[in-house]
């Protein structure tokens, strides 16, 4: 059994964001594409929590949806437990789906309001035919207790619960097919900090108990730092750095990681001096050439504007920045 | 001691409903000094926005101020006629809200809106107003302000729009700026820029700030003092450093422990059991008592008032009452 559970290579997703055909003809415009995820590579090891951080629009949810099979990649492949995910084969996808589940940001939208909690949680059990009859409600009761709710909640509807409790229901549902791998897309972003702490603690306990592997997606660096073993940083659809969680924030290797870190307000009141953060994320339809971070980067060089940096090994993991690769020596040219 | 710029005394805000009256703010009292930044934190529904709305007289009906007083530099403003209150808004109290689009009119250019605000409140010519507006936009960090001023709000990115809103809030040189979650809708890397601009420009002009946010990190870096709201009541108020590094109210202690940080890697986060009560189910006595690990009999019976502690800190908790009962363990 390999140590690696999931491998993502060259993962790319483009969206067609063109105007309707008629408008395009009249306004003489070309088709337009938005690259939400560009050539992303990473692996997730069995039993670890791998996190993806990035600002809004950096492609986090797009990657999550491709991994759980809700969205087809435009290029690249995803390997789960050694097997390439085959989006064309319904039977193969169904086999895989039982083994991974997803938890979404919005606990209000992700639960069907007309279903009772018991049916919501039992749905994966029924879909995959894992149990029958009374065994199902017994299992649902057990799951509810596992996530800190009570058996009596089986009969209730989602609107009778607070945001944090709904996220517990979503977690119980995700656990019901006994998955090995759970993709959590901003699981606590809609919650207050004290409720967030309850959910993060619960996620950790469940991981310890069942040996789960997590892909955790968040824009909150502190949450990611607290929860994960390794972290990938996304900027405009590209993975700019991957590092061990402990070291990423101590020794950021990529200028964007450093900037993001400088932007996080400091509870420690250390009065640490930061470099001022500048600029905003550019329009993803026309991203800057070369390194897409170059208009905001303090270290920008000529080649940053023309060449896309490739990922190279660093002391803490890997990063894609020209600073990390010595400039190729050019032969002096005689004119 | 100098008179505070803003003084809120025993503020009560209520919503009459068919099933009875909901009390959303219950005897909230605090001051904001001249030039001070007061942070107001609390979880969603704690009453932060209502506090701001009550001060500027923009409570949405049927919500109403049902008790208490609000004073602005010695003038009582909670019972002013609407027209008089409208003149105070914009002129003496500026506002910045979470969504910049609620503060900007999409049909007018930024120049029109800024000039209108400046001319409504100040006796200056059109030309002078425009020059002031350009200078302000430049100050809040809009590149090429003289040209961009004639653009419409939707031509700006989210971060740039919030800069425009800050310029608008400060256009008439108010004494107080109330900023309600000014960065919540923005990207992390833009949040820091907006907070910096807001803080610097208010400091320059000597304006006090009431900064409402659920983000303790923003408060830590920005505010002089912080007020912690829980279920419509003040739990604790004091200098930022004291409250963050040595919280006294059990709710604040739990809140601080539940925040993951970049620097200290705790194995587990502190967890406050349960959730904040709904307005129709606020427990008798201390509103926090069902969740409090140090609850005493008295907490279930009597509501604790703010008690003065050392420094400038006040805490509403029976643990700090001199006539303290012994905790039942
Ligand atoms: N169905 C779609 N059609 C067109 N564009 C899309 C679609 N889905 C996503 N995008 C675009 O792809 C980019 C990445 O989106 P994605 O939702 O993955 O971002 P994210 O990192 O999850 O952001 P957030 O933090 O806001 O959730 C964005 O520019 C987004 O507008
Ligand atoms: N129009 C309204 N009718 C009834 N209750 C309201 C209304 N507006 C706000 N509230 C209640 O008042 C409380 C405080 O709200 P608010 O000040 O918006 O909280 P915060 O800004 O701290 O999240 C909440 O419990 C909220 O549900
Ligand atoms: S490649 Fe160049 S522009 Fe991009 S982050 Fe590195 S130094 Fe900055
Ligand atoms: S008054 Fe009592 S219940 Fe309330 S916070 Fe203090 S100790 Fe806890
Ligand atoms: Mg997303
Ligand atoms: Mg609010």
XYZ file of C-alpha atoms and ligand atoms in Angstrom:
740
model
C 0.000 0.000 0.000
C 1.455 3.283 -1.051
C 1.935 6.146 1.319
C 0.329 8.525 -1.164
C -3.471 8.533 -1.363
C -4.090 11.228 -3.954
C -1.928 12.602 -6.742
C -2.895 15.573 -8.841
C -0.822 16.266 -11.938
C -1.052 19.026 -14.491
C -4.579 19.726 -13.304
C -6.144 22.490 -15.392
C -9.675 23.793 -15.733
C -10.868 26.445 -18.135
C -14.334 27.987 -18.180
C -15.931 29.450 -21.251
C -16.982 32.948 -20.178
C -17.823 34.239 -23.658
C -20.803 36.438 -24.315
C -23.706 34.767 -26.161
C -22.939 33.993 -29.796
C -25.108 36.780 -31.201
C -23.417 39.449 -29.086
C -20.029 38.119 -30.080
C -20.871 38.340 -33.742
C -22.220 41.866 -33.421
C -19.389 43.100 -31.237
C -16.812 41.129 -33.241
C -15.394 39.475 -30.149
C -13.480 36.229 -29.799
C -14.510 33.474 -27.431
C -13.163 34.175 -23.959
C -11.835 31.642 -21.496
C -11.050 31.928 -17.831
C -8.393 29.593 -16.499
C -9.515 28.830 -12.961
C -6.848 26.192 -12.313
C -3.591 26.028 -14.252
C -1.159 23.099 -14.235
C -1.529 22.231 -10.559
C 0.536 19.397 -9.087
C 0.511 18.011 -5.551
C 0.117 14.810 -3.595
C -1.714 14.006 -0.418
C -0.358 11.313 1.875
C -2.539 8.841 3.671
C -3.684 10.125 7.069
C -2.432 13.681 6.656
C -4.238 16.978 6.338
C -3.181 18.811 3.230
C -4.413 22.377 2.947
C -4.919 24.734 0.056
C -4.947 28.444 0.897
C -5.541 31.349 -1.387
C -7.617 34.465 -1.754
C -11.020 34.576 -3.391
C -10.944 33.339 -6.985
C -7.600 31.583 -6.657
C -9.171 28.295 -7.750
C -9.579 26.456 -4.446
C -13.173 25.314 -4.934
C -12.539 24.442 -8.569
C -9.801 22.023 -7.508
C -12.019 20.586 -4.770
C -14.861 19.959 -7.199
C -12.592 18.223 -9.698
C -11.163 15.960 -7.005
C -14.580 14.782 -5.828
C -15.738 14.305 -9.404
C -18.242 17.158 -9.594
C -16.323 18.941 -12.328
C -14.303 17.526 -15.193
C -10.726 18.747 -15.676
C -9.809 20.415 -18.983
C -6.381 18.774 -18.744
C -4.313 16.774 -16.309
C -5.180 13.797 -14.153
C -6.169 12.850 -10.658
C -5.032 9.552 -9.210
C -6.807 8.163 -6.167
C -5.128 5.247 -4.429
C -3.083 4.498 -7.528
C -5.996 4.558 -9.988
C -6.555 7.363 -12.477
C -10.031 8.853 -12.059
C -12.002 8.141 -15.192
C -14.674 10.807 -15.526
C -16.200 9.024 -18.517
C -17.017 5.842 -16.624
C -20.061 6.168 -14.372
C -19.458 2.826 -12.687
C -15.845 3.618 -11.850
C -16.760 7.045 -10.463
C -19.507 5.514 -8.322
C -17.031 3.052 -6.867
C -14.697 5.880 -5.967
C -17.352 8.231 -4.620
C -18.060 5.985 -1.678
C -14.461 6.370 -0.614
C -14.427 10.144 -0.522
C -16.866 12.778 0.637
C -17.077 16.526 0.718
C -18.084 19.156 3.287
C -19.002 22.602 1.985
C -18.724 26.108 3.362
C -22.360 26.965 3.632
C -24.145 24.659 6.054
C -27.389 26.416 5.146
C -27.274 25.664 1.442
C -25.694 22.221 1.511
C -28.490 20.429 3.406
C -31.829 19.824 1.686
C -34.321 21.876 3.758
C -37.226 19.516 3.039
C -35.487 16.390 4.251
C -35.342 15.221 7.830
C -31.877 15.034 9.374
C -32.127 11.237 9.526
C -32.697 10.996 5.770
C -29.960 13.496 4.979
C -27.412 11.487 6.918
C -28.673 8.129 5.635
C -28.583 9.147 1.987
C -25.037 7.932 1.233
C -25.771 4.701 3.161
C -28.810 4.054 0.950
C -27.135 5.167 -2.295
C -24.299 2.735 -1.816
C -26.509 0.024 -0.293
C -24.297 -0.251 2.768
C -27.016 -1.177 5.291
C -30.723 -2.046 5.326
C -33.811 -1.510 7.482
C -33.436 -0.770 11.162
C -29.670 -0.944 10.915
C -29.763 2.351 9.023
C -31.469 4.384 11.726
C -29.265 2.764 14.320
C -26.206 3.865 12.380
C -27.587 7.388 11.879
C -28.175 7.679 15.629
C -24.622 6.566 16.290
C -23.261 9.131 13.804
C -25.302 11.924 15.383
C -23.837 11.117 18.788
C -20.376 10.910 17.273
C -20.593 14.519 16.064
C -22.025 15.800 19.336
C -25.740 15.829 18.533
C -28.432 13.523 19.888
C -30.339 10.539 18.495
C -33.575 12.464 18.926
C -32.424 14.909 16.222
C -33.174 12.284 13.527
C -36.730 13.577 13.172
C -35.859 17.278 12.922
C -35.371 19.504 9.875
C -32.206 21.521 9.098
C -33.826 24.885 9.902
C -34.181 23.836 13.524
C -30.402 23.923 13.934
C -27.762 26.656 14.281
C -24.940 27.053 11.747
C -22.488 25.049 13.834
C -25.001 22.254 14.403
C -25.763 22.099 10.691
C -22.078 21.718 9.967
C -22.083 18.794 12.443
C -24.943 17.248 10.449
C -22.943 17.729 7.229
C -19.985 15.994 8.875
C -22.161 13.090 10.053
C -23.475 12.714 6.514
C -19.960 12.774 5.084
C -18.884 10.050 7.522
C -21.840 7.783 6.832
C -20.337 6.013 3.824
C -17.174 5.342 5.858
C -14.920 7.309 3.523
C -11.125 7.395 3.734
C -10.796 10.877 2.337
C -12.804 14.045 2.997
C -12.524 17.276 1.048
C -13.506 20.197 3.294
C -14.117 23.436 1.380
C -14.088 26.334 3.868
C -15.850 24.198 6.510
C -15.842 26.931 9.159
C -15.815 30.178 7.170
C -19.498 30.832 7.836
C -19.158 30.193 11.568
C -18.234 32.309 14.570
C -14.809 31.677 16.085
C -16.080 29.882 19.182
C -18.188 27.562 17.027
C -15.328 27.204 14.571
C -13.170 25.912 17.424
C -15.774 23.229 18.200
C -15.888 22.076 14.575
C -12.102 22.096 14.093
C -11.644 20.078 17.290
C -14.300 17.627 16.123
C -12.608 17.241 12.733
C -9.331 16.424 14.459
C -10.896 13.879 16.809
C -12.579 12.120 13.895
C -9.342 12.066 11.955
C -7.532 10.431 14.878
C -10.317 7.928 15.423
C -10.831 6.830 11.823
C -7.472 7.584 10.242
C -9.076 10.014 7.784
C -7.164 11.961 5.171
C -8.285 15.562 4.682
C -7.964 18.114 1.952
C -8.744 21.335 3.811
C -9.516 24.449 1.821
C -9.545 27.837 3.478
C -8.628 31.462 3.014
C -7.775 31.670 6.716
C -4.064 31.133 7.278
C -4.434 30.607 11.016
C -6.998 27.846 10.573
C -4.819 26.155 8.004
C -1.742 26.487 10.197
C -3.604 24.927 13.085
C -5.058 21.994 11.184
C -2.629 20.815 8.536
C 0.592 18.926 8.007
C 1.384 20.481 4.646
C 0.062 23.571 2.895
C -0.210 24.600 -0.735
C -0.571 28.297 -1.577
C -2.610 29.233 -4.649
C -2.504 32.478 -6.595
C -4.663 33.039 -9.674
C -5.146 29.326 -10.292
C -1.497 28.351 -9.869
C 0.193 26.629 -6.971
C 3.015 28.987 -6.001
C 4.367 27.155 -2.965
C 3.969 23.896 -1.063
C 5.603 23.446 2.335
C 5.350 21.808 5.711
C 2.787 23.719 7.722
C 5.156 24.484 10.588
C 7.771 25.965 8.327
C 5.692 27.755 5.711
C 4.988 30.668 8.021
C 8.445 30.791 9.544
C 10.334 30.572 6.274
C 8.080 31.583 3.401
C 9.933 31.010 0.132
C 7.635 32.669 -2.373
C 7.084 36.458 -2.375
C 3.304 35.986 -2.483
C 3.349 33.712 0.583
C 5.344 36.350 2.402
C 2.901 39.059 1.402
C -0.085 37.000 2.505
C 1.591 36.383 5.822
C 2.273 40.082 6.268
C -1.389 40.814 5.660
C -2.668 38.705 8.563
C -3.391 40.808 11.616
C -1.318 39.767 14.559
C -3.003 38.723 17.785
C 0.342 38.326 19.501
C 0.742 42.130 19.599
C 4.374 41.641 18.755
C 4.363 44.875 16.801
C 6.192 43.026 14.036
C 7.181 45.327 11.233
C 5.670 44.300 7.981
C 6.271 45.221 4.427
C 3.178 47.035 3.258
C 0.909 44.889 1.126
C 0.208 46.384 -2.273
C -2.129 45.873 -5.189
C -5.094 43.613 -5.780
C -5.688 40.349 -7.584
C -5.834 41.014 -11.350
C -8.663 39.955 -13.634
C -8.328 36.190 -14.179
C -9.584 36.473 -17.771
C -6.477 38.424 -18.765
C -3.875 37.383 -16.211
C -0.469 39.085 -16.334
C 2.153 37.414 -18.521
C 4.971 35.293 -17.122
C 4.658 35.050 -13.354
C 1.096 36.201 -12.679
C 2.238 37.796 -9.413
C 4.735 40.090 -11.119
C 2.724 43.369 -11.018
C 2.597 43.124 -7.207
C 6.026 41.658 -6.559
C 8.848 43.644 -4.958
C 11.471 41.376 -6.473
C 10.270 41.408 -10.049
C 12.957 40.867 -12.698
C 12.879 40.985 -16.490
C 12.273 37.261 -16.933
C 9.316 37.353 -14.503
C 7.346 39.271 -17.133
C 7.964 36.758 -19.879
C 8.506 33.271 -18.406
C 6.166 31.293 -16.197
C 8.309 30.076 -13.282
C 8.428 26.313 -12.742
C 8.267 24.686 -9.370
C 11.610 23.862 -7.774
C 12.644 22.237 -4.514
C 13.195 24.518 -1.528
C 14.368 23.883 2.020
C 10.759 23.542 3.136
C 9.031 22.008 0.111
C 8.741 23.546 -3.307
C 7.946 26.912 -4.859
C 7.538 28.444 -8.295
C 9.572 31.658 -8.429
C 12.450 32.812 -10.606
C 14.314 34.022 -7.527
C 14.864 30.395 -6.595
C 16.559 29.515 -9.876
C 19.797 31.237 -10.828
C 19.538 33.193 -14.043
C 20.876 31.107 -16.930
C 24.277 32.425 -17.902
C 24.154 33.872 -21.380
C 27.186 33.658 -23.626
C 28.497 37.140 -24.253
C 27.509 38.043 -27.761
C 29.786 39.783 -30.172
C 28.058 42.318 -32.257
C -11.026 64.203 33.071
C -11.841 65.518 29.621
C -15.345 65.055 28.366
C -15.603 62.038 26.055
C -16.440 62.631 22.408
C -19.183 60.024 22.495
C -20.956 58.723 25.540
C -23.442 55.864 25.400
C -25.376 55.303 28.638
C -27.567 52.264 29.372
C -28.589 51.927 25.738
C -31.550 49.610 25.194
C -32.722 48.606 21.722
C -35.910 46.614 21.313
C -37.870 44.952 18.530
C -41.576 44.587 19.184
C -42.793 41.342 17.597
C -46.058 39.423 17.662
C -44.648 37.074 20.264
C -43.475 39.835 22.550
C -40.664 42.333 22.694
C -37.119 41.244 21.884
C -34.385 43.123 23.685
C -31.380 43.174 21.343
C -29.227 45.612 23.328
C -29.603 45.604 27.072
C -28.125 48.545 28.987
C -24.945 49.013 26.992
C -22.671 51.792 28.277
C -19.318 53.000 26.966
C -17.418 56.149 26.024
C -15.161 56.997 23.117
C -12.480 59.593 23.833
C -11.271 62.259 21.460
C -9.024 60.656 18.819
C -9.515 57.174 20.222
C -10.107 53.954 18.264
C -12.613 51.777 20.099
C -12.964 48.241 18.796
C -16.263 46.457 19.228
C -16.141 42.669 18.935
C -18.615 39.870 19.397
C -20.041 36.911 17.540
C -22.718 37.317 14.939
C -25.947 38.491 16.515
C -24.225 39.950 19.583
C -25.532 43.423 18.742
C -22.501 45.130 17.223
C -24.237 46.560 14.163
C -27.275 47.627 16.169
C -25.046 49.610 18.505
C -23.621 51.482 15.514
C -27.038 51.952 13.921
C -28.522 53.295 17.167
C -25.756 55.874 17.501
C -26.264 57.248 13.997
C -30.050 57.074 14.267
C -30.459 54.508 11.514
C -32.208 51.675 13.339
C -34.568 49.943 10.988
C -38.161 49.977 12.211
C -39.673 48.325 14.152
C -36.340 48.459 15.998
C -36.183 51.382 18.406
C -34.131 52.896 21.189
C -36.207 51.920 24.195
C -33.972 53.334 26.872
C -30.725 55.086 27.681
C -28.985 58.117 26.257
C -26.397 58.901 23.583
C -24.298 62.050 23.886
C -21.990 63.538 21.261
C -19.616 66.105 22.730
C -22.095 67.062 25.417
C -25.125 67.155 23.137
C -27.818 64.542 23.520
C -28.464 62.986 20.083
C -30.722 59.975 20.645
C -33.885 62.093 20.801
C -33.169 64.599 18.016
C -35.708 65.261 15.265
C -34.928 63.378 12.054
C -33.736 66.433 10.157
C -31.276 67.418 12.889
C -29.972 63.853 13.047
C -29.511 63.810 9.286
C -27.271 66.849 9.565
C -25.129 65.118 12.175
C -24.773 62.038 9.990
C -22.167 62.700 7.370
C -21.090 65.977 8.944
C -20.112 64.963 12.462
C -20.332 61.177 12.221
C -19.044 59.390 9.109
C -19.959 55.813 8.240
C -18.241 52.901 6.510
C -20.187 49.664 6.016
C -19.207 46.124 5.076
C -20.451 46.313 1.512
C -19.074 49.400 -0.216
C -21.953 49.345 -2.673
C -24.481 50.159 0.049
C -22.695 53.462 0.655
C -22.248 54.407 -3.001
C -24.907 55.294 -5.526
C -24.295 53.341 -8.753
C -25.910 56.058 -10.879
C -23.506 58.858 -9.980
C -19.786 59.247 -10.525
C -17.487 59.251 -7.535
C -16.871 62.969 -8.142
C -20.569 63.794 -8.014
C -21.030 61.896 -4.753
C -17.987 63.342 -3.039
C -18.684 66.903 -4.145
C -22.320 66.610 -3.112
C -21.315 65.440 0.370
C -18.700 68.150 0.757
C -20.996 70.933 -0.426
C -23.942 69.763 1.689
C -21.928 70.046 4.837
C -19.336 72.717 4.120
C -19.434 76.191 2.717
C -17.126 75.823 -0.278
C -17.349 76.460 -4.010
C -17.793 73.683 -6.541
C -14.212 74.047 -7.678
C -12.866 73.928 -4.150
C -15.025 70.900 -3.359
C -13.622 69.089 -6.372
C -10.061 69.901 -5.395
C -10.742 68.582 -1.886
C -12.331 65.446 -3.313
C -9.334 64.716 -5.531
C -6.952 65.278 -2.627
C -8.989 62.892 -0.485
C -9.058 60.159 -3.120
C -5.356 60.550 -3.541
C -4.905 60.293 0.213
C -6.872 57.041 0.474
C -4.680 55.536 -2.222
C -6.628 55.756 -5.483
C -4.016 55.935 -8.244
C -4.524 58.740 -10.809
C -7.229 60.245 -8.579
C -7.772 63.339 -10.746
C -8.793 61.106 -13.632
C -10.489 58.228 -11.762
C -12.758 60.625 -9.853
C -15.079 60.848 -12.858
C -15.595 57.069 -12.983
C -18.674 55.266 -11.663
C -18.432 53.009 -8.589
C -18.681 49.816 -10.645
C -15.487 50.751 -12.463
C -13.553 50.182 -9.250
C -12.487 46.881 -7.668
C -13.877 45.923 -4.247
C -10.840 47.240 -2.393
C -10.766 50.492 -4.362
C -14.486 51.003 -3.734
C -13.948 50.674 -0.016
C -11.244 53.344 -0.308
C -13.781 55.575 -2.029
C -16.243 54.936 0.816
C -13.611 55.924 3.354
C -12.995 59.136 1.404
C -16.738 59.759 1.402
C -17.021 59.105 5.144
C -14.250 61.601 5.824
C -15.253 64.201 3.239
C -16.987 66.522 5.699
C -14.280 66.084 8.346
C -16.392 64.257 10.930
C -15.398 63.914 14.572
C -16.343 60.233 14.697
C -16.239 57.463 12.105
C -18.293 54.320 12.651
C -16.909 51.463 10.570
C -19.042 48.292 10.602
C -17.037 45.279 9.344
C -15.246 47.486 6.791
C -12.999 44.678 5.541
C -15.094 41.548 5.951
C -16.068 41.396 2.289
C -12.517 41.941 1.042
C -9.609 39.643 0.271
C -7.031 39.059 2.983
C -4.298 40.983 1.198
C -6.627 43.944 0.629
C -8.005 43.978 4.191
C -4.691 45.042 5.674
C -4.409 47.926 3.212
C -7.884 49.223 3.991
C -7.402 49.037 7.763
C -4.103 50.902 7.442
C -5.670 53.671 5.364
C -8.627 54.034 7.703
C -6.459 54.169 10.773
C -3.914 56.621 9.358
C -6.349 59.067 7.857
C -8.505 59.208 10.997
C -5.407 59.745 13.133
C -4.263 62.564 10.848
C -7.580 64.316 11.143
C -8.096 63.595 14.810
C -11.299 61.671 14.168
C -12.301 59.012 16.690
C -13.234 55.598 15.340
C -15.685 52.964 16.452
C -14.447 49.857 14.652
C -16.975 47.044 14.598
C -15.622 43.634 13.627
C -15.714 39.974 14.534
C -11.973 39.752 13.813
C -9.918 39.997 16.988
C -6.721 40.270 14.955
C -7.908 43.484 13.310
C -8.791 44.894 16.729
C -5.412 43.889 18.142
C -3.594 45.874 15.487
C -5.883 48.846 15.283
C -7.803 49.706 18.430
C -6.785 51.468 21.619
C -9.544 49.883 23.669
C -11.904 47.030 22.951
C -15.472 46.318 24.028
C -16.673 42.714 23.995
C -20.396 42.247 23.400
C -22.279 39.079 24.282
C -26.021 38.613 23.759
C -26.641 42.362 23.646
C -24.633 43.155 26.762
C -21.096 44.350 27.376
C -19.044 41.545 28.906
C -15.739 43.363 29.154
C -14.182 46.628 28.040
C -10.627 47.835 28.423
C -7.264 48.567 26.825
C -6.603 46.181 23.925
C -3.426 44.733 25.358
C -5.034 43.939 28.731
C -8.097 42.314 27.220
C -6.242 40.264 24.611
C -3.353 39.115 26.746
C -5.152 38.763 30.064
C -8.887 38.546 29.503
C -10.906 38.496 32.719
C -14.490 37.740 31.711
C -14.905 33.958 31.256
C -16.499 34.551 27.834
C -13.551 36.663 26.649
C -11.141 34.062 28.021
C -12.916 31.344 26.019
C -13.126 33.509 22.918
C -9.418 34.280 22.946
C -8.546 30.602 23.401
C -10.754 29.549 20.523
C -8.866 31.652 17.960
C -6.157 29.739 16.120
C -2.984 31.776 15.704
C -0.059 31.660 13.328
C 2.542 31.692 16.046
C 1.429 29.335 18.781
C 0.486 25.877 17.637
C -1.966 24.565 20.217
C -2.875 20.908 19.863
C -6.500 21.698 20.608
C -8.388 24.954 20.627
C -10.241 26.004 23.747
C -13.851 25.243 23.239
C -16.788 27.103 24.756
C -19.646 24.630 24.906
C -22.976 25.533 23.309
C -23.812 28.712 21.424
C -24.933 32.278 22.110
C -28.632 32.287 23.106
C -31.324 33.654 20.819
C -32.937 36.920 21.842
C -36.110 35.152 22.972
C -34.179 32.785 25.225
C -31.663 34.894 27.110
C -31.171 33.219 30.478
C -31.894 34.957 33.743
C -28.937 36.472 35.592
C -25.686 36.453 33.640
C -26.444 35.798 29.956
C -23.345 33.596 29.721
C -24.160 31.377 32.704
C -25.255 28.171 30.886
C -21.903 28.079 29.052
C -19.677 29.298 31.860
C -17.288 26.875 33.551
C -17.106 29.073 36.654
C -20.817 29.647 37.151
C -22.077 30.255 40.705
C -25.629 30.231 42.100
C -25.777 33.975 42.043
C -24.990 34.040 38.294
C -28.267 32.266 37.554
C -30.202 34.761 39.628
C -28.743 38.257 39.252
C -27.289 40.072 36.296
C -23.731 41.337 36.926
C -23.104 45.040 36.197
C -19.793 46.333 34.836
C -17.280 46.357 37.694
C -14.199 48.613 37.541
C -10.944 46.664 37.589
C -7.369 47.864 37.572
C -6.290 50.098 34.715
C -9.203 51.250 32.619
C -10.833 47.843 32.452
C -14.420 46.979 33.364
C -15.844 43.466 33.566
C -19.448 42.338 33.991
C -18.935 39.176 36.016
C -19.667 38.180 39.586
C -16.202 36.664 39.956
C -14.889 40.180 40.330
C -17.437 41.403 42.843
C -15.864 42.177 46.187
C -18.801 40.576 47.980
C -18.100 37.383 46.054
C -19.801 34.086 46.829
C -17.594 31.026 46.826
C -17.780 29.107 43.587
C -19.558 25.793 43.882
C -17.288 23.276 42.290
N -18.721 27.815 -13.498
C -17.867 28.813 -13.688
N -17.932 29.582 -14.807
C -17.053 30.581 -15.019
N -16.059 30.911 -14.152
C -15.945 30.200 -13.019
C -16.841 29.109 -12.718
N -16.491 28.588 -11.523
C -15.426 29.306 -11.091
N -15.091 30.281 -11.995
C -13.974 31.228 -11.880
O -12.796 30.490 -11.631
C -11.955 31.166 -10.684
C -11.687 30.275 -9.496
O -12.906 30.073 -8.796
P -13.031 29.226 -7.475
O -14.465 29.168 -7.103
O -12.314 27.936 -7.612
O -12.250 30.154 -6.445
P -12.028 29.977 -4.883
O -10.560 29.973 -4.674
O -12.791 28.816 -4.361
O -12.591 31.356 -4.326
P -13.466 31.694 -2.996
O -12.464 31.924 -1.930
O -14.151 32.959 -3.404
O -14.384 30.546 -2.744
C -12.679 32.471 -10.349
O -12.163 33.508 -11.138
C -14.122 32.161 -10.705
O -14.805 33.357 -11.034
N -35.157 43.841 12.261
C -34.902 42.996 13.271
N -35.915 42.317 13.872
C -35.655 41.469 14.907
N -34.424 41.239 15.413
C -33.391 41.883 14.857
C -33.557 42.794 13.761
N -32.323 43.293 13.413
C -31.431 42.702 14.255
N -32.073 41.870 15.120
C -31.443 41.042 16.151
O -30.633 41.830 16.997
C -29.466 41.089 17.388
C -28.217 41.897 17.113
O -28.073 42.101 15.718
P -26.801 42.809 15.069
O -26.505 44.080 15.760
O -27.033 42.875 13.598
O -25.646 41.762 15.392
P -24.116 41.784 14.941
O -23.848 43.006 14.132
O -23.370 41.738 16.243
O -23.915 40.519 14.184
C -29.538 39.759 16.644
O -30.038 38.760 17.519
C -30.482 40.028 15.526
O -31.133 38.835 15.143
S 8.814 34.903 -10.367
Fe 9.448 37.033 -10.265
S 7.557 38.225 -10.094
Fe 7.070 36.082 -9.662
S 7.203 35.951 -7.474
Fe 9.180 35.346 -8.222
S 10.390 37.239 -8.266
Fe 8.232 37.841 -8.027
S -21.170 36.170 36.148
Fe -21.006 34.008 36.632
S -21.813 32.930 34.824
Fe -21.405 35.046 34.254
S -19.372 34.971 33.399
Fe -19.134 35.544 35.550
S -18.843 33.580 36.593
Fe -19.615 33.091 34.570
Mg -14.526 28.697 -2.997
Mg -23.269 43.104 11.967
